[in-house]
Amino acid sequence: MARVVVVSNRVAVPSSDGGVRAGGLEVVLRSFLKRNQGVWFGWSGRTVAKGEEKVRTVEQGGVTYITTDLSRIDHQEYYNGFANRMLWPILHYRLDLAEFSSRDMAGYLRVNELFADRLKKFLKPDDIIWVHDYHLLPLAKALRERGVENKIGFFLHIPFPPPELLTCLPKHERVILGLCHYDLVGFQTDGDADNFAHYLTKECLMPSRDSRTFIAGTRMVRLGAFPVGIEMTEFERLGRRTSRLAFAREVVSSLADRTMIIGVDRLDYSKGLGLRMRAFEHFLSEHPRWRGAVTYLQITPRSRSDIREYAEMERRISETVGRVNGRYGEASWTPIRYVNRPYSRSVLAGLYRSSRAALVTPLRDGMNLVAKEYVAAQDAEDPGVLILSRFAGAAVECQAALLVNPYDQEAVAAAIHEALSMPLDERRARHGALIKVLSENDVKHWGERFVTTLTQPAGAPSAPLQPIDNSATYLAAAE
Ligand code: ADP
Ligand code: F6P
């Protein structure tokens, strides 16, 4: 197979301290490259003075890691600004949190050009290029403008909203239509792919060959749903080792026979943490018999703390935890244990397996790997129950979970009660159904399916490709 060059903002360069960072993208790409041994290109994680940016190459385990520093101003406008204060909220259906600045948009486009310049030097003619996530929507366009004709695929890890929301992004076509320079654009769910198809059809009046193949000027772009999976057997194995893990044993013994519920999320407003805690509070108020008998452990490493909305949310969540613990806690029992730090995969697997239920209630999420990891780590003989937001991409596969509307605190509280009271037979049946569906689509299958689809010929177009009427006007506006 040709060499695969993976491109993403974050790159998990192996470090001597073996440090862990939370984030789905790094977890799945690390696993993909472990198997496929290509190149991983992206930001080094360092910001430096303008003109002092360095490009570094590290070879390890058959993978070549190539990273570039960013200047402080580039990082501010591209990452903190346009990617995380404009695209992230809009793509997560949060128009109320979006802050547009044309300066940030210019910085975002500039950094994409800079990535293209630096990446091009390392490319070979038959490389397959696979670009990831919302930081790099226009990268293919920048590469094409530099003469790169390789197959280029794109995968969006986060949701893609309907055109009614997307078009609130000022000058949306300059960024979103850049996706038409890829050969294949992958989404987490069919719903996300449909939303992009509607955008191209209704907003950009772009002609299509079928519902998943569009004709963008002289190019053809294919869309598809490629739900991301996890390393199922690895999590099952780590889960089985729990009893041998000193840390998990220590946590369990500190519970003093209480039942544990777990939540594991980056500290992000899309994860619905505030509403989740209020739902837990509602549960305690409605079911007094569980007071003192259940502990909710919420593991939440800080994320993007330089951004105002994140810092404000962090303060609000801490206040909510304090209020619930103050109201219901006892000297001998803390209802919510709240920790802001990362843990290794084996510790997470051990904590998942020791929890009777997992609360995974994002307000909107591309997929949510934690939901899948929780299922994989359970003891099949005595499994815990997954309480999952219907607005997470994972809900499409995880129909056997207790699906909830995260905005409905009463319903989430009722689901917590149902999970804690669920008979063993029902827990086993739900878990078996979840394991079956998740095993059919693990991370290996996801990567292979995407790359195979990207390398397959799209099929000859039925007519010569020509720019057509309104879509051509739109494409010109996107230049
Ligand atoms: P996102 O990509 O939005 O952060 P996901 O649930 O899809 O959300 O992926 C999060 C990934 O990060 C999971 O693989 C999870 O195990 C990992 N993770 C989350 N919290 C922690 C933590 N405290 N320590 C280590 N890894 C974490
Ligand atoms: O899944 C969304 C995502 O942006 C991933 O790309 C990344 O792994 C995670 O969130 C962490 O975000 P950041 O790279 O901004 O710390």
Coordinates of C-alpha atoms and ligand atoms in Angstrom, one line a residue:
M1 CA 0.0 0.0 0.0
A2 CA 1.2 3.6 -0.7
R3 CA 2.5 5.6 2.3
V4 CA -0.3 7.4 4.3
V5 CA 0.5 10.9 5.4
V6 CA -1.8 11.9 8.3
V7 CA -2.2 15.6 9.0
S8 CA -3.8 17.1 12.1
N9 CA -3.4 20.1 14.3
R10 CA -2.3 17.9 17.3
V11 CA 0.3 15.3 16.9
A12 CA 1.0 12.7 19.6
V13 CA 4.8 12.7 19.3
P14 CA 6.1 10.0 21.7
S15 CA 7.5 11.7 24.7
S16 CA 10.0 10.4 27.3
D17 CA 7.6 11.2 30.1
G18 CA 4.9 9.0 28.4
G19 CA 2.5 11.8 29.2
V20 CA -1.2 11.4 28.3
R21 CA -3.5 14.0 26.9
A22 CA -7.2 13.7 26.6
G23 CA -8.7 13.9 23.2
G24 CA -10.3 11.5 20.7
L25 CA -8.4 12.5 17.7
E26 CA -5.0 11.7 19.2
V27 CA -6.2 8.4 20.5
V28 CA -7.5 7.1 17.2
L29 CA -4.7 8.5 15.0
R30 CA -2.0 7.0 17.3
S31 CA -3.7 3.6 16.9
F32 CA -4.1 4.1 13.1
L33 CA -0.4 4.9 12.7
K34 CA 0.7 2.1 15.0
R35 CA -0.7 -0.3 12.3
N36 CA 0.1 1.7 9.1
Q37 CA 3.5 3.2 9.8
G38 CA 3.3 6.4 7.8
V39 CA 3.9 10.0 8.5
W40 CA 2.1 12.2 11.0
F41 CA 2.4 16.0 10.3
G42 CA 1.0 18.9 12.4
W43 CA 1.6 21.5 15.1
S44 CA 4.4 20.8 17.6
G45 CA 2.3 22.2 20.5
R46 CA 4.9 25.0 20.9
T47 CA 4.3 28.7 20.3
V48 CA 7.4 30.9 19.6
A49 CA 8.2 34.4 18.5
K50 CA 7.5 35.1 14.8
G51 CA 10.4 34.0 12.6
E52 CA 11.6 31.4 15.1
E53 CA 9.3 28.6 14.2
K54 CA 11.2 25.3 13.7
V55 CA 10.2 22.1 11.9
R56 CA 11.3 18.9 13.6
T57 CA 11.3 15.3 12.5
V58 CA 11.2 12.3 14.9
E59 CA 11.3 8.7 13.7
Q60 CA 9.9 6.1 16.1
G61 CA 8.2 2.7 15.7
G62 CA 8.2 3.0 11.9
V63 CA 6.3 6.4 12.1
T64 CA 7.8 9.7 11.0
Y65 CA 6.5 12.6 13.1
I66 CA 7.0 16.0 11.5
T67 CA 5.9 19.0 13.5
T68 CA 6.1 22.7 13.1
D69 CA 6.0 25.4 15.7
L70 CA 3.5 28.3 15.4
S71 CA 4.1 31.9 16.1
R72 CA 2.1 33.3 19.0
I73 CA 0.0 35.5 16.7
D74 CA -0.7 32.6 14.3
H75 CA -1.7 30.3 17.2
Q76 CA -3.9 33.0 18.7
E77 CA -5.8 33.7 15.4
Y78 CA -5.9 30.2 13.9
Y79 CA -6.3 28.0 17.0
N80 CA -7.8 30.0 19.9
G81 CA -9.6 32.4 17.5
F82 CA -11.1 31.0 14.4
A83 CA -10.9 27.3 15.0
N84 CA -12.1 27.3 18.7
R85 CA -14.1 30.5 19.1
M86 CA -15.9 30.3 15.7
L87 CA -15.9 26.9 14.1
W88 CA -16.0 24.8 17.2
P89 CA -19.2 26.5 18.6
I90 CA -21.0 26.7 15.3
L91 CA -20.2 23.1 14.4
H92 CA -21.5 22.1 17.9
Y93 CA -24.8 24.0 17.2
R94 CA -23.8 26.8 19.7
L95 CA -24.3 30.0 17.8
D96 CA -24.7 31.8 21.1
L97 CA -21.0 31.2 21.8
A98 CA -19.6 32.0 18.4
E99 CA -17.4 35.1 18.0
F100 CA -16.5 36.1 14.5
S101 CA -13.4 38.2 13.6
S102 CA -12.2 38.6 10.0
R103 CA -8.7 38.9 11.4
D104 CA -9.0 35.4 13.0
M105 CA -10.3 34.0 9.7
A106 CA -7.4 35.5 7.9
G107 CA -5.0 34.0 10.5
Y108 CA -6.8 30.6 10.0
L109 CA -6.4 30.7 6.2
R110 CA -2.7 31.8 6.6
V111 CA -1.8 28.9 8.9
N112 CA -3.4 26.5 6.5
E113 CA -1.2 27.9 3.7
L114 CA 1.8 27.7 6.0
F115 CA 1.0 24.0 6.8
A116 CA 0.7 23.4 3.0
D117 CA 4.1 25.0 2.3
R118 CA 5.8 23.0 5.0
L119 CA 4.1 19.7 4.3
K120 CA 4.7 19.9 0.5
K121 CA 8.4 19.5 1.0
F122 CA 8.0 16.0 2.5
L123 CA 5.4 14.6 0.0
K124 CA 6.1 11.9 -2.5
P125 CA 4.1 11.6 -5.7
D126 CA 2.2 8.4 -4.7
D127 CA 1.5 9.4 -1.0
I128 CA -2.1 9.2 0.2
I129 CA -2.8 12.3 2.3
W130 CA -5.4 12.1 5.1
V131 CA -6.3 15.4 6.8
H132 CA -8.2 15.6 10.1
D133 CA -10.6 17.9 11.8
Y134 CA -11.9 21.4 11.7
H135 CA -8.6 23.2 12.0
L136 CA -7.6 22.2 8.5
L137 CA -10.8 22.5 6.4
P138 CA -9.0 24.5 3.6
L139 CA -5.7 22.5 3.6
A140 CA -6.5 20.6 0.4
K141 CA -7.2 23.8 -1.5
A142 CA -3.9 25.2 -0.3
L143 CA -2.1 22.0 -1.4
R144 CA -3.8 21.9 -4.8
E145 CA -2.8 25.5 -5.4
R146 CA 0.8 24.4 -4.8
G147 CA 0.4 21.7 -7.5
V148 CA -0.2 18.7 -5.2
E149 CA -2.3 16.2 -7.2
N150 CA -2.2 13.3 -4.7
K151 CA -5.3 11.6 -3.4
I152 CA -6.4 13.7 -0.4
G153 CA -9.0 12.6 2.1
F154 CA -10.5 14.6 5.0
F155 CA -12.2 13.3 8.2
L156 CA -14.2 15.5 10.5
H157 CA -14.2 14.3 14.1
I158 CA -16.8 16.7 15.3
P159 CA -20.5 17.2 14.2
F160 CA -21.5 19.0 11.0
P161 CA -24.7 21.1 11.5
P162 CA -27.5 21.8 9.0
P163 CA -27.0 24.6 6.5
E164 CA -29.4 26.9 8.5
L165 CA -26.7 27.0 11.2
L166 CA -23.6 26.8 9.1
T167 CA -24.5 29.8 7.0
C168 CA -24.5 31.9 10.2
L169 CA -20.7 31.7 9.8
P170 CA -19.8 34.9 7.9
K171 CA -18.1 34.2 4.6
H172 CA -18.8 30.5 5.2
E173 CA -18.0 29.6 1.6
R174 CA -14.4 30.7 1.9
V175 CA -13.8 28.0 4.5
I176 CA -16.5 25.3 4.0
L177 CA -16.2 25.0 0.2
G178 CA -12.5 24.3 0.6
L179 CA -13.7 20.8 1.4
C180 CA -14.5 20.3 -2.3
H181 CA -10.8 20.1 -3.0
Y182 CA -10.6 16.8 -1.2
D183 CA -11.3 13.5 -3.0
L184 CA -13.2 12.1 -0.1
V185 CA -14.8 13.9 2.9
G186 CA -15.7 11.6 5.8
F187 CA -18.1 12.3 8.7
Q188 CA -19.0 10.5 11.9
T189 CA -22.6 9.9 11.0
D190 CA -24.9 9.8 8.0
G191 CA -26.7 12.8 9.5
D192 CA -23.5 14.9 9.4
A193 CA -22.9 13.8 5.8
D194 CA -26.5 14.6 4.8
N195 CA -26.0 18.1 6.4
F196 CA -23.0 18.8 4.2
A197 CA -24.8 17.4 1.1
H198 CA -27.7 19.7 1.9
Y199 CA -25.3 22.7 2.2
L200 CA -23.8 21.9 -1.2
T201 CA -27.1 21.3 -2.9
K202 CA -29.4 24.0 -1.3
E203 CA -26.9 26.7 -0.5
C204 CA -24.3 26.3 -3.1
L205 CA -26.5 24.8 -5.9
M206 CA -23.8 22.4 -6.6
P207 CA -24.6 19.6 -9.1
S208 CA -24.3 16.1 -8.0
R209 CA -23.9 12.7 -9.6
D210 CA -25.7 11.0 -6.7
S211 CA -26.5 11.9 -3.1
R212 CA -22.9 11.4 -2.1
T213 CA -20.9 12.5 -5.1
F214 CA -20.7 16.2 -6.0
I215 CA -19.2 18.0 -9.0
A216 CA -17.3 21.0 -7.9
G217 CA -16.0 22.8 -11.0
T218 CA -13.6 20.4 -12.6
R219 CA -13.3 18.2 -9.5
M220 CA -15.4 15.4 -8.1
V221 CA -15.8 15.1 -4.3
R222 CA -17.3 12.1 -2.5
L223 CA -18.9 12.2 1.0
G224 CA -19.4 9.3 3.4
A225 CA -20.1 8.3 7.0
F226 CA -17.1 6.6 8.7
P227 CA -18.0 6.3 12.4
V228 CA -14.8 6.2 14.4
G229 CA -14.2 3.2 16.6
I230 CA -11.9 2.3 19.5
E231 CA -9.4 -0.5 20.2
M232 CA -12.0 -2.9 21.5
T233 CA -9.8 -5.8 22.3
E234 CA -7.3 -3.6 24.0
F235 CA -9.9 -2.0 26.3
E236 CA -11.5 -5.4 27.0
R237 CA -8.0 -6.6 28.0
L238 CA -7.3 -3.6 30.2
G239 CA -10.7 -3.9 31.8
R240 CA -10.0 -7.6 32.7
R241 CA -6.7 -6.5 34.5
T242 CA -8.5 -4.1 36.8
S243 CA -8.3 -6.3 39.9
R244 CA -4.5 -6.3 39.5
L245 CA -4.4 -2.5 39.2
A246 CA -3.4 -1.0 42.6
F247 CA -4.9 2.4 41.8
A248 CA -8.3 1.0 40.8
R249 CA -8.3 -1.2 44.0
E250 CA -7.5 1.9 46.1
V251 CA -10.4 3.9 44.5
V252 CA -12.8 1.1 45.0
S253 CA -11.8 0.6 48.7
S254 CA -12.2 4.3 49.3
L255 CA -15.9 4.0 48.2
A256 CA -16.6 1.9 51.2
D257 CA -19.1 -0.4 49.3
R258 CA -20.9 2.5 47.7
T259 CA -21.9 2.2 44.0
M260 CA -19.9 4.3 41.6
I261 CA -21.1 6.3 38.6
I262 CA -18.4 7.7 36.3
G263 CA -18.0 10.6 33.8
V264 CA -14.8 11.1 31.8
D265 CA -14.7 14.2 29.6
R266 CA -12.4 17.0 28.5
L267 CA -13.6 20.2 30.2
D268 CA -15.6 21.5 27.3
Y269 CA -19.0 23.2 27.1
S270 CA -20.1 20.6 24.5
K271 CA -19.9 17.9 27.1
G272 CA -23.0 19.1 29.1
L273 CA -21.2 18.9 32.4
G274 CA -23.3 21.5 34.2
L275 CA -26.6 20.0 33.2
R276 CA -25.3 16.5 34.0
M277 CA -24.4 17.6 37.6
R278 CA -27.8 19.2 38.0
A279 CA -29.4 16.0 36.8
F280 CA -27.4 14.1 39.4
E281 CA -28.6 16.6 42.0
H282 CA -32.2 16.0 40.9
F283 CA -31.7 12.3 41.2
L284 CA -30.5 12.7 44.8
S285 CA -33.4 14.9 45.6
E286 CA -36.0 12.5 44.1
H287 CA -34.4 9.2 45.4
P288 CA -33.3 9.9 49.0
R289 CA -32.5 6.2 49.5
W290 CA -29.5 6.6 47.2
R291 CA -28.0 9.5 49.3
G292 CA -24.9 8.2 50.9
A293 CA -25.0 5.1 48.8
V294 CA -23.7 6.3 45.4
T295 CA -20.6 8.3 44.4
Y296 CA -20.4 10.1 41.1
L297 CA -16.7 10.4 39.9
Q298 CA -16.2 13.0 37.3
I299 CA -12.8 13.0 35.6
T300 CA -12.3 16.2 33.6
P301 CA -8.9 17.3 32.4
R302 CA -8.7 21.0 31.5
S303 CA -8.8 21.9 27.9
R304 CA -8.3 25.1 25.9
S305 CA -8.1 27.1 29.1
D306 CA -6.8 30.3 27.3
I307 CA -10.2 30.7 25.8
R308 CA -12.6 32.9 27.8
E309 CA -15.7 30.6 27.4
Y310 CA -13.7 27.7 28.7
A311 CA -12.4 29.5 31.7
E312 CA -15.9 30.8 32.6
M313 CA -17.4 27.3 32.3
E314 CA -14.6 25.9 34.5
R315 CA -15.6 28.3 37.3
R316 CA -19.4 27.5 36.9
I317 CA -18.8 23.7 37.0
S318 CA -16.7 24.1 40.2
E319 CA -19.4 26.1 41.8
T320 CA -22.1 23.5 40.9
V321 CA -20.0 20.7 42.3
G322 CA -19.5 22.7 45.5
R323 CA -23.2 23.4 45.8
V324 CA -24.3 19.8 45.3
N325 CA -21.7 18.5 47.7
G326 CA -22.5 21.2 50.2
R327 CA -26.2 20.4 50.0
Y328 CA -26.2 16.6 50.1
G329 CA -22.7 15.7 51.3
E330 CA -21.9 14.3 54.8
A331 CA -18.7 14.3 56.7
S332 CA -18.3 10.7 55.6
W333 CA -19.6 11.0 52.0
T334 CA -18.9 13.3 49.1
P335 CA -21.6 12.9 46.4
I336 CA -19.5 14.2 43.5
R337 CA -15.8 13.6 43.3
Y338 CA -14.4 16.0 40.7
V339 CA -10.9 15.8 39.4
N340 CA -9.2 17.8 36.7
R341 CA -6.4 15.6 35.6
P342 CA -5.5 13.0 32.9
Y343 CA -5.1 9.3 33.6
S344 CA -3.5 6.5 31.7
R345 CA -5.7 4.2 29.6
S346 CA -5.3 1.3 32.0
V347 CA -6.4 3.5 35.0
L348 CA -9.4 4.7 33.0
A349 CA -10.3 1.2 32.0
G350 CA -10.1 0.1 35.6
L351 CA -12.3 2.9 36.7
Y352 CA -14.8 2.3 34.0
R353 CA -15.0 -1.4 35.0
S354 CA -15.5 -0.5 38.6
S355 CA -18.5 1.8 37.8
R356 CA -22.1 0.6 37.8
A357 CA -23.0 3.3 35.3
A358 CA -21.4 5.9 33.0
L359 CA -22.9 9.3 32.4
V360 CA -22.0 10.3 28.9
T361 CA -24.4 13.2 28.2
P362 CA -22.8 15.7 25.7
L363 CA -25.1 18.4 24.3
R364 CA -23.6 17.6 20.9
D365 CA -20.6 15.3 20.1
G366 CA -19.1 14.1 16.9
M367 CA -18.8 10.5 18.2
N368 CA -17.7 10.2 21.9
L369 CA -15.1 7.5 22.4
V370 CA -15.5 7.4 26.2
A371 CA -19.0 5.8 25.7
K372 CA -17.4 3.0 23.6
E373 CA -14.4 2.6 26.0
Y374 CA -16.8 2.2 28.9
V375 CA -18.7 -0.6 27.2
A376 CA -15.5 -2.4 26.1
A377 CA -14.0 -2.3 29.6
Q378 CA -17.1 -4.0 31.4
D379 CA -17.2 -7.4 32.9
A380 CA -19.6 -9.3 30.6
E381 CA -20.9 -11.3 33.5
D382 CA -21.8 -8.2 35.6
P383 CA -21.7 -5.2 33.3
G384 CA -22.5 -1.6 34.1
V385 CA -25.0 0.5 32.2
L386 CA -24.2 3.2 29.7
I387 CA -26.4 6.4 29.9
L388 CA -25.8 8.1 26.6
S389 CA -26.9 11.4 25.1
R390 CA -29.0 10.9 21.9
F391 CA -27.0 13.9 20.5
A392 CA -23.6 12.0 20.6
G393 CA -22.6 10.4 17.3
A394 CA -22.1 7.2 19.3
A395 CA -25.9 7.0 19.8
V396 CA -26.3 5.7 16.2
E397 CA -24.5 2.5 17.1
C398 CA -25.3 2.4 20.8
Q399 CA -29.0 1.9 20.6
A400 CA -28.9 -0.6 23.4
A401 CA -27.6 2.1 25.9
L402 CA -30.1 4.1 27.9
L403 CA -30.5 7.0 25.5
V404 CA -31.4 10.4 27.0
N405 CA -32.0 14.0 26.1
P406 CA -29.2 15.8 28.1
Y407 CA -31.3 19.0 28.3
D408 CA -34.0 17.1 30.2
Q409 CA -32.7 16.8 33.8
E410 CA -35.7 14.9 35.0
A411 CA -35.2 12.3 32.3
V412 CA -31.5 12.0 33.0
A413 CA -32.2 11.6 36.7
A414 CA -34.7 8.9 35.9
A415 CA -32.1 7.1 33.7
I416 CA -29.6 7.2 36.6
H417 CA -32.2 5.5 38.8
E418 CA -33.1 3.0 36.1
A419 CA -29.4 2.1 35.5
L420 CA -28.7 1.6 39.3
S421 CA -31.8 -0.6 39.7
M422 CA -31.5 -2.5 36.4
P423 CA -31.7 -6.3 36.8
L424 CA -28.6 -8.3 35.9
D425 CA -30.3 -10.0 32.9
E426 CA -31.2 -6.7 31.3
R427 CA -27.7 -5.3 31.9
R428 CA -26.2 -8.4 30.2
A429 CA -28.5 -8.2 27.3
R430 CA -27.8 -4.5 26.7
H431 CA -24.1 -5.0 27.1
G432 CA -24.0 -8.0 24.7
A433 CA -25.8 -6.0 22.0
L434 CA -23.4 -3.1 22.4
I435 CA -20.3 -5.2 22.3
K436 CA -21.5 -6.9 19.2
V437 CA -22.1 -3.7 17.3
L438 CA -18.9 -2.0 18.5
S439 CA -16.7 -5.0 17.7
E440 CA -17.9 -4.9 14.1
N441 CA -16.5 -1.4 13.7
D442 CA -13.4 -1.0 15.8
V443 CA -10.7 1.6 15.1
K444 CA -8.8 -0.8 12.7
H445 CA -11.9 -1.2 10.6
W446 CA -12.5 2.6 10.6
G447 CA -9.0 3.4 9.2
E448 CA -9.0 0.7 6.7
R449 CA -12.5 1.5 5.4
F450 CA -11.6 5.2 5.0
V451 CA -8.3 4.6 3.2
T452 CA -9.7 1.9 0.9
T453 CA -12.6 4.2 -0.1
L454 CA -10.2 7.1 -0.7
T455 CA -8.0 5.0 -3.0
Q456 CA -10.9 3.5 -5.0
P457 CA -11.6 5.3 -8.2
A458 CA -14.8 7.4 -7.9
G459 CA -16.0 6.0 -11.3
A460 CA -16.0 8.0 -14.5
P461 CA -18.4 11.0 -14.5
S462 CA -21.4 10.6 -16.8
A463 CA -20.5 13.9 -18.6
P464 CA -17.3 15.9 -18.8
L465 CA -16.9 18.0 -15.7
Q466 CA -17.6 21.6 -16.3
P467 CA -18.3 24.4 -13.8
I468 CA -22.0 24.9 -13.8
D469 CA -24.1 28.1 -13.4
N470 CA -24.7 29.1 -9.8
S471 CA -22.3 26.7 -8.3
A472 CA -19.5 28.2 -10.4
T473 CA -20.4 31.6 -9.1
Y474 CA -20.3 30.3 -5.6
L475 CA -16.9 28.6 -6.2
A476 CA -15.5 31.8 -7.6
A477 CA -16.7 33.6 -4.4
A478 CA -14.8 31.1 -2.3
E479 CA -11.5 31.9 -4.0
Ligands
ADP1 P1 -13.1 14.4 22.7 O1 -12.4 14.0 21.5 O2 -14.1 15.5 22.4 O3 -12.2 14.8 23.8 P2 -13.9 11.6 23.1 O4 -14.8 11.0 24.1 O5 -14.3 11.2 21.7 O6 -14.0 13.2 23.3 O7 -12.4 11.2 23.3 C1 -11.8 11.5 24.5 C2 -10.6 10.6 24.6 O8 -9.7 11.1 25.6 C3 -10.9 9.2 25.0 O9 -10.1 8.3 24.4 C4 -10.6 9.2 26.5 O10 -10.2 8.0 27.1 C5 -9.5 10.2 26.6 N1 -9.7 10.9 27.9 C6 -10.7 11.7 28.3 N2 -10.5 12.1 29.6 C7 -9.3 11.6 29.9 C8 -8.5 11.7 31.1 N3 -8.9 12.3 32.2 N4 -7.3 11.1 31.1 C9 -6.8 10.5 29.9 N5 -7.6 10.4 28.8 C10 -8.8 10.9 28.8
F6P2 O1 -12.5 15.7 18.9 C1 -12.3 17.0 18.9 C2 -11.0 17.5 19.3 O2 -10.7 18.8 18.7 C3 -9.9 16.6 18.8 O3 -9.5 17.0 17.6 C4 -8.9 16.7 19.9 O4 -8.4 15.4 20.2 C5 -9.6 17.2 21.1 O5 -10.8 17.7 20.7 C6 -8.8 18.0 22.0 O6 -8.7 19.3 21.6 P1 -7.4 20.2 21.5 O7 -6.6 19.7 20.4 O8 -7.9 21.6 21.2 O9 -6.8 20.2 22.8

